């Protein structure tokens, strides 16, 4: 699918368990219309953490690096982050609540949060088991992140249906208990309206 | 580079009469002032609200501006731009910081000694007088952090729960074992202080545990290095005998802290009642309670700081957002988000000026 032809809304269930953190369970919605996108996360986390779900090199999101950050995960956060952008523009917009703080961020920083819905980097990975998810034929791909030099070794399991990644699961292969899982629970094509990908949208 | 009221000042400008600013138009450092008086005040060292991040900061050279009046709350990402980097950049002398204790740490107490051992380096770097009143720079209470750690360690010490101690080891990109070792050490020190003069029944129960385990635990805990990882020792067979006494310590300490939380004199009745209504049977429920206790303390410290004319309060950005959400930002207080996405706007503004 060409990026300019995209018209899809996906609801994702995202869970993560890391030692020392409260188990995260949240819903993320991604809208694509042509080259415009909108990502909404209602976990109450900061925009940095939301973007880290897709961009952090370990594959398990941004991990706490201070005692205080570990404790914060137990503090029942609430609020929402909306990320708007277009592949053809240099800057997108982040809107955080509470406070309705709005600020521009380079699109290349925002894109991974929206592009996580689509397949990428499958070259050289052997296709695995076939199955069905959301009524679509799927193929499973398994790859690894890190390695000893990276200080971590994570197994990445992706279940792919056509252009879409319907399941993305990362587990610790070195004996730790960390795990992150993102599953598309609803995928609707052709339903996105221009208002859905505009800041201030009622979506 | 020198900008005044959004105008780039060229060498030889007739208004640039201060001997310390005349050379600014000739260098590459961005300085962006509202007016000449602010530029001259900064040159004279009479400001603490503007300046450039230093060469070793996360974003070197970036021009910072906060409010010249009132309290500035800096919500930081602890691993990026933080108060420690901002202090020398702006010449700040008045602040509170999340990492520092806002509690009275009695001279001669085990708790104060352990706290200083673990925090000596950063306190010194941030110019805090170690012999003085440490409480004045404290951004939150130490007790919820210790209590949180003790609750967290419960399933690791408990053979029935059997959480893998590997999670507390160094290597593999792990981190948890480092702060947990730090707060176990501080918690042990606090437990010894309580054991010396127990008052409540729960304190007496803790004292009993301390007295029964001191011979085994004290040499072990005293030997744990600063910034070490708790799991690195506890995975060794030689330390298998530490699990049961550490579990007894953790549970007795948490019991005392649960009492302390719901009776905390620093909190209002509504906050104490709110904490008392929370479930507290499971270790993770206890952690949720301690996390909320911690936030209530933030509100207390920030209100006191604003009332006392403190200029800066550094904290994780999560707490800035929590205060905002709860409408607990005091009057004449200005809250800033320093996390990297938001701060990128500040970085970009500096770059734009540098190319003008």
PDB file of N, CA and C in Angstrom, chain A residues 71 74-76, chain B residues 103 140-148 190 253-254 256-267 271-272 274-276 278 286-300 319 322:
ATOM      1  N   UNK A  71       8.918   4.598  40.481  1.00  0.00           N
ATOM      2  CA  UNK A  71       7.789   4.878  41.372  1.00  0.00           C
ATOM      3  C   UNK A  71       6.642   5.550  40.626  1.00  0.00           C
ATOM      4  N   UNK A  74       3.652   3.642  39.379  1.00  0.00           N
ATOM      5  CA  UNK A  74       2.649   3.183  40.353  1.00  0.00           C
ATOM      6  C   UNK A  74       1.688   4.301  40.758  1.00  0.00           C
ATOM      7  N   UNK A  75       1.871   5.472  40.178  1.00  0.00           N
ATOM      8  CA  UNK A  75       1.160   6.650  40.683  1.00  0.00           C
ATOM      9  C   UNK A  75      -0.135   6.940  39.936  1.00  0.00           C
ATOM     10  N   UNK A  76      -0.702   5.935  39.291  1.00  0.00           N
ATOM     11  CA  UNK A  76      -2.020   6.072  38.656  1.00  0.00           C
ATOM     12  C   UNK A  76      -2.110   7.310  37.774  1.00  0.00           C
TER      13      UNK A  76
ATOM     14  N   UNK B 103      12.932  15.834  54.630  1.00  0.00           N
ATOM     15  CA  UNK B 103      12.681  15.461  56.022  1.00  0.00           C
ATOM     16  C   UNK B 103      13.781  16.009  56.931  1.00  0.00           C
ATOM     17  N   UNK B 140      11.262  16.297  48.303  1.00  0.00           N
ATOM     18  CA  UNK B 140      10.196  15.375  48.694  1.00  0.00           C
ATOM     19  C   UNK B 140      10.658  14.568  49.903  1.00  0.00           C
ATOM     20  N   UNK B 141       9.725  13.872  50.494  1.00  0.00           N
ATOM     21  CA  UNK B 141      10.068  13.051  51.650  1.00  0.00           C
ATOM     22  C   UNK B 141      10.809  11.793  51.210  1.00  0.00           C
ATOM     23  N   UNK B 142      11.779  11.427  52.022  1.00  0.00           N
ATOM     24  CA  UNK B 142      12.550  10.206  51.768  1.00  0.00           C
ATOM     25  C   UNK B 142      11.742   8.943  52.083  1.00  0.00           C
ATOM     26  N   UNK B 143      10.811   9.055  53.010  1.00  0.00           N
ATOM     27  CA  UNK B 143      10.163   7.849  53.536  1.00  0.00           C
ATOM     28  C   UNK B 143       9.342   7.075  52.492  1.00  0.00           C
ATOM     29  N   UNK B 144       8.567   7.747  51.626  1.00  0.00           N
ATOM     30  CA  UNK B 144       7.864   6.948  50.615  1.00  0.00           C
ATOM     31  C   UNK B 144       8.799   6.172  49.696  1.00  0.00           C
ATOM     32  N   UNK B 145       9.956   6.745  49.405  1.00  0.00           N
ATOM     33  CA  UNK B 145      10.906   6.051  48.522  1.00  0.00           C
ATOM     34  C   UNK B 145      11.465   4.806  49.201  1.00  0.00           C
ATOM     35  N   UNK B 146      11.824   4.945  50.471  1.00  0.00           N
ATOM     36  CA  UNK B 146      12.341   3.778  51.194  1.00  0.00           C
ATOM     37  C   UNK B 146      11.243   2.724  51.292  1.00  0.00           C
ATOM     38  N   UNK B 147      10.056   3.191  51.659  1.00  0.00           N
ATOM     39  CA  UNK B 147       8.947   2.254  51.839  1.00  0.00           C
ATOM     40  C   UNK B 147       8.610   1.547  50.536  1.00  0.00           C
ATOM     41  N   UNK B 148       8.635   2.296  49.449  1.00  0.00           N
ATOM     42  CA  UNK B 148       8.367   1.711  48.133  1.00  0.00           C
ATOM     43  C   UNK B 148       9.374   0.603  47.836  1.00  0.00           C
ATOM     44  N   UNK B 190      17.444   3.616  58.743  1.00  0.00           N
ATOM     45  CA  UNK B 190      16.260   4.177  59.395  1.00  0.00           C
ATOM     46  C   UNK B 190      15.652   3.175  60.373  1.00  0.00           C
ATOM     47  N   UNK B 253       9.182  -3.092  58.230  1.00  0.00           N
ATOM     48  CA  UNK B 253       9.396  -1.684  57.895  1.00  0.00           C
ATOM     49  C   UNK B 253       8.184  -1.115  57.167  1.00  0.00           C
ATOM     50  N   UNK B 254       7.663  -1.881  56.208  1.00  0.00           N
ATOM     51  CA  UNK B 254       6.483  -1.419  55.454  1.00  0.00           C
ATOM     52  C   UNK B 254       5.307  -1.185  56.403  1.00  0.00           C
ATOM     53  N   UNK B 256       5.394  -0.193  59.457  1.00  0.00           N
ATOM     54  CA  UNK B 256       5.623   1.089  60.133  1.00  0.00           C
ATOM     55  C   UNK B 256       5.325   2.251  59.191  1.00  0.00           C
ATOM     56  N   UNK B 257       5.740   2.110  57.938  1.00  0.00           N
ATOM     57  CA  UNK B 257       5.555   3.204  56.978  1.00  0.00           C
ATOM     58  C   UNK B 257       4.088   3.387  56.583  1.00  0.00           C
ATOM     59  N   UNK B 258       3.335   2.291  56.553  1.00  0.00           N
ATOM     60  CA  UNK B 258       1.903   2.434  56.262  1.00  0.00           C
ATOM     61  C   UNK B 258       1.240   3.268  57.355  1.00  0.00           C
ATOM     62  N   UNK B 259       1.630   3.011  58.584  1.00  0.00           N
ATOM     63  CA  UNK B 259       1.118   3.817  59.700  1.00  0.00           C
ATOM     64  C   UNK B 259       1.528   5.272  59.555  1.00  0.00           C
ATOM     65  N   UNK B 260       2.784   5.451  59.186  1.00  0.00           N
ATOM     66  CA  UNK B 260       3.317   6.809  59.076  1.00  0.00           C
ATOM     67  C   UNK B 260       2.587   7.590  57.986  1.00  0.00           C
ATOM     68  N   UNK B 261       2.315   6.890  56.861  1.00  0.00           N
ATOM     69  CA  UNK B 261       1.655   7.564  55.732  1.00  0.00           C
ATOM     70  C   UNK B 261       0.284   8.085  56.122  1.00  0.00           C
ATOM     71  N   UNK B 262      -0.504   7.246  56.748  1.00  0.00           N
ATOM     72  CA  UNK B 262      -1.893   7.639  57.020  1.00  0.00           C
ATOM     73  C   UNK B 262      -1.998   8.569  58.237  1.00  0.00           C
ATOM     74  N   UNK B 263      -0.873   8.769  58.929  1.00  0.00           N
ATOM     75  CA  UNK B 263      -0.862   9.711  60.066  1.00  0.00           C
ATOM     76  C   UNK B 263       0.131  10.848  59.852  1.00  0.00           C
ATOM     77  N   UNK B 264       0.565  11.035  58.621  1.00  0.00           N
ATOM     78  CA  UNK B 264       1.608  12.021  58.323  1.00  0.00           C
ATOM     79  C   UNK B 264       1.139  13.422  58.705  1.00  0.00           C
ATOM     80  N   UNK B 265       1.784  14.064  59.671  1.00  0.00           N
ATOM     81  CA  UNK B 265       1.324  15.390  60.107  1.00  0.00           C
ATOM     82  C   UNK B 265       1.490  16.467  59.042  1.00  0.00           C
ATOM     83  N   UNK B 266       2.309  16.188  58.021  1.00  0.00           N
ATOM     84  CA  UNK B 266       2.493  17.190  56.962  1.00  0.00           C
ATOM     85  C   UNK B 266       1.293  17.260  56.036  1.00  0.00           C
ATOM     86  N   UNK B 267       0.440  16.231  56.062  1.00  0.00           N
ATOM     87  CA  UNK B 267      -0.688  16.166  55.144  1.00  0.00           C
ATOM     88  C   UNK B 267      -1.967  16.645  55.818  1.00  0.00           C
ATOM     89  N   UNK B 271      -6.181  14.229  52.666  1.00  0.00           N
ATOM     90  CA  UNK B 271      -5.131  13.401  52.081  1.00  0.00           C
ATOM     91  C   UNK B 271      -4.890  12.156  52.920  1.00  0.00           C
ATOM     92  N   UNK B 272      -4.868  12.339  54.234  1.00  0.00           N
ATOM     93  CA  UNK B 272      -4.631  11.178  55.110  1.00  0.00           C
ATOM     94  C   UNK B 272      -5.783  10.182  54.996  1.00  0.00           C
ATOM     95  N   UNK B 274      -7.695   9.789  52.437  1.00  0.00           N
ATOM     96  CA  UNK B 274      -7.585   9.181  51.105  1.00  0.00           C
ATOM     97  C   UNK B 274      -6.583   8.021  51.135  1.00  0.00           C
ATOM     98  N   UNK B 275      -5.458   8.245  51.766  1.00  0.00           N
ATOM     99  CA  UNK B 275      -4.452   7.180  51.849  1.00  0.00           C
ATOM    100  C   UNK B 275      -4.967   6.002  52.680  1.00  0.00           C
ATOM    101  N   UNK B 276      -5.647   6.327  53.764  1.00  0.00           N
ATOM    102  CA  UNK B 276      -6.130   5.266  54.652  1.00  0.00           C
ATOM    103  C   UNK B 276      -7.169   4.376  53.967  1.00  0.00           C
ATOM    104  N   UNK B 278      -7.065   3.395  50.899  1.00  0.00           N
ATOM    105  CA  UNK B 278      -6.481   2.565  49.835  1.00  0.00           C
ATOM    106  C   UNK B 278      -6.196   1.158  50.342  1.00  0.00           C
ATOM    107  N   UNK B 286       0.618  -1.662  48.297  1.00  0.00           N
ATOM    108  CA  UNK B 286       1.410  -0.796  49.164  1.00  0.00           C
ATOM    109  C   UNK B 286       2.209   0.209  48.332  1.00  0.00           C
ATOM    110  N   UNK B 287       2.764  -0.257  47.214  1.00  0.00           N
ATOM    111  CA  UNK B 287       3.536   0.641  46.355  1.00  0.00           C
ATOM    112  C   UNK B 287       2.639   1.750  45.780  1.00  0.00           C
ATOM    113  N   UNK B 288       1.423   1.408  45.455  1.00  0.00           N
ATOM    114  CA  UNK B 288       0.504   2.432  44.940  1.00  0.00           C
ATOM    115  C   UNK B 288       0.210   3.467  46.028  1.00  0.00           C
ATOM    116  N   UNK B 289       0.021   2.976  47.241  1.00  0.00           N
ATOM    117  CA  UNK B 289      -0.232   3.900  48.350  1.00  0.00           C
ATOM    118  C   UNK B 289       0.980   4.810  48.574  1.00  0.00           C
ATOM    119  N   UNK B 290       2.157   4.229  48.570  1.00  0.00           N
ATOM    120  CA  UNK B 290       3.360   5.049  48.805  1.00  0.00           C
ATOM    121  C   UNK B 290       3.568   6.059  47.675  1.00  0.00           C
ATOM    122  N   UNK B 291       3.212   5.667  46.443  1.00  0.00           N
ATOM    123  CA  UNK B 291       3.351   6.596  45.309  1.00  0.00           C
ATOM    124  C   UNK B 291       2.412   7.795  45.492  1.00  0.00           C
ATOM    125  N   UNK B 292       1.201   7.533  45.977  1.00  0.00           N
ATOM    126  CA  UNK B 292       0.272   8.642  46.190  1.00  0.00           C
ATOM    127  C   UNK B 292       0.719   9.502  47.365  1.00  0.00           C
ATOM    128  N   UNK B 293       1.200   8.856  48.418  1.00  0.00           N
ATOM    129  CA  UNK B 293       1.763   9.584  49.565  1.00  0.00           C
ATOM    130  C   UNK B 293       2.853  10.539  49.088  1.00  0.00           C
ATOM    131  N   UNK B 294       3.676  10.044  48.186  1.00  0.00           N
ATOM    132  CA  UNK B 294       4.785  10.823  47.646  1.00  0.00           C
ATOM    133  C   UNK B 294       4.266  12.075  46.922  1.00  0.00           C
ATOM    134  N   UNK B 295       3.236  11.902  46.117  1.00  0.00           N
ATOM    135  CA  UNK B 295       2.694  13.055  45.391  1.00  0.00           C
ATOM    136  C   UNK B 295       2.118  14.086  46.344  1.00  0.00           C
ATOM    137  N   UNK B 296       1.436  13.621  47.383  1.00  0.00           N
ATOM    138  CA  UNK B 296       0.904  14.576  48.349  1.00  0.00           C
ATOM    139  C   UNK B 296       2.037  15.380  49.004  1.00  0.00           C
ATOM    140  N   UNK B 297       3.140  14.708  49.234  1.00  0.00           N
ATOM    141  CA  UNK B 297       4.279  15.410  49.813  1.00  0.00           C
ATOM    142  C   UNK B 297       4.860  16.433  48.857  1.00  0.00           C
ATOM    143  N   UNK B 298       4.856  16.108  47.569  1.00  0.00           N
ATOM    144  CA  UNK B 298       5.325  17.078  46.580  1.00  0.00           C
ATOM    145  C   UNK B 298       4.528  18.368  46.688  1.00  0.00           C
ATOM    146  N   UNK B 299       3.231  18.203  46.798  1.00  0.00           N
ATOM    147  CA  UNK B 299       2.381  19.393  46.877  1.00  0.00           C
ATOM    148  C   UNK B 299       2.736  20.220  48.110  1.00  0.00           C
ATOM    149  N   UNK B 300       2.994  19.555  49.222  1.00  0.00           N
ATOM    150  CA  UNK B 300       3.353  20.263  50.458  1.00  0.00           C
ATOM    151  C   UNK B 300       4.665  21.024  50.263  1.00  0.00           C
ATOM    152  N   UNK B 319       5.521  14.698  37.992  1.00  0.00           N
ATOM    153  CA  UNK B 319       4.991  15.400  39.167  1.00  0.00           C
ATOM    154  C   UNK B 319       4.512  16.804  38.808  1.00  0.00           C
ATOM    155  N   UNK B 322       1.217  16.221  37.453  1.00  0.00           N
ATOM    156  CA  UNK B 322       0.277  15.854  38.524  1.00  0.00           C
ATOM    157  C   UNK B 322      -0.181  17.098  39.288  1.00  0.00           C
TER     158      UNK B 322
END
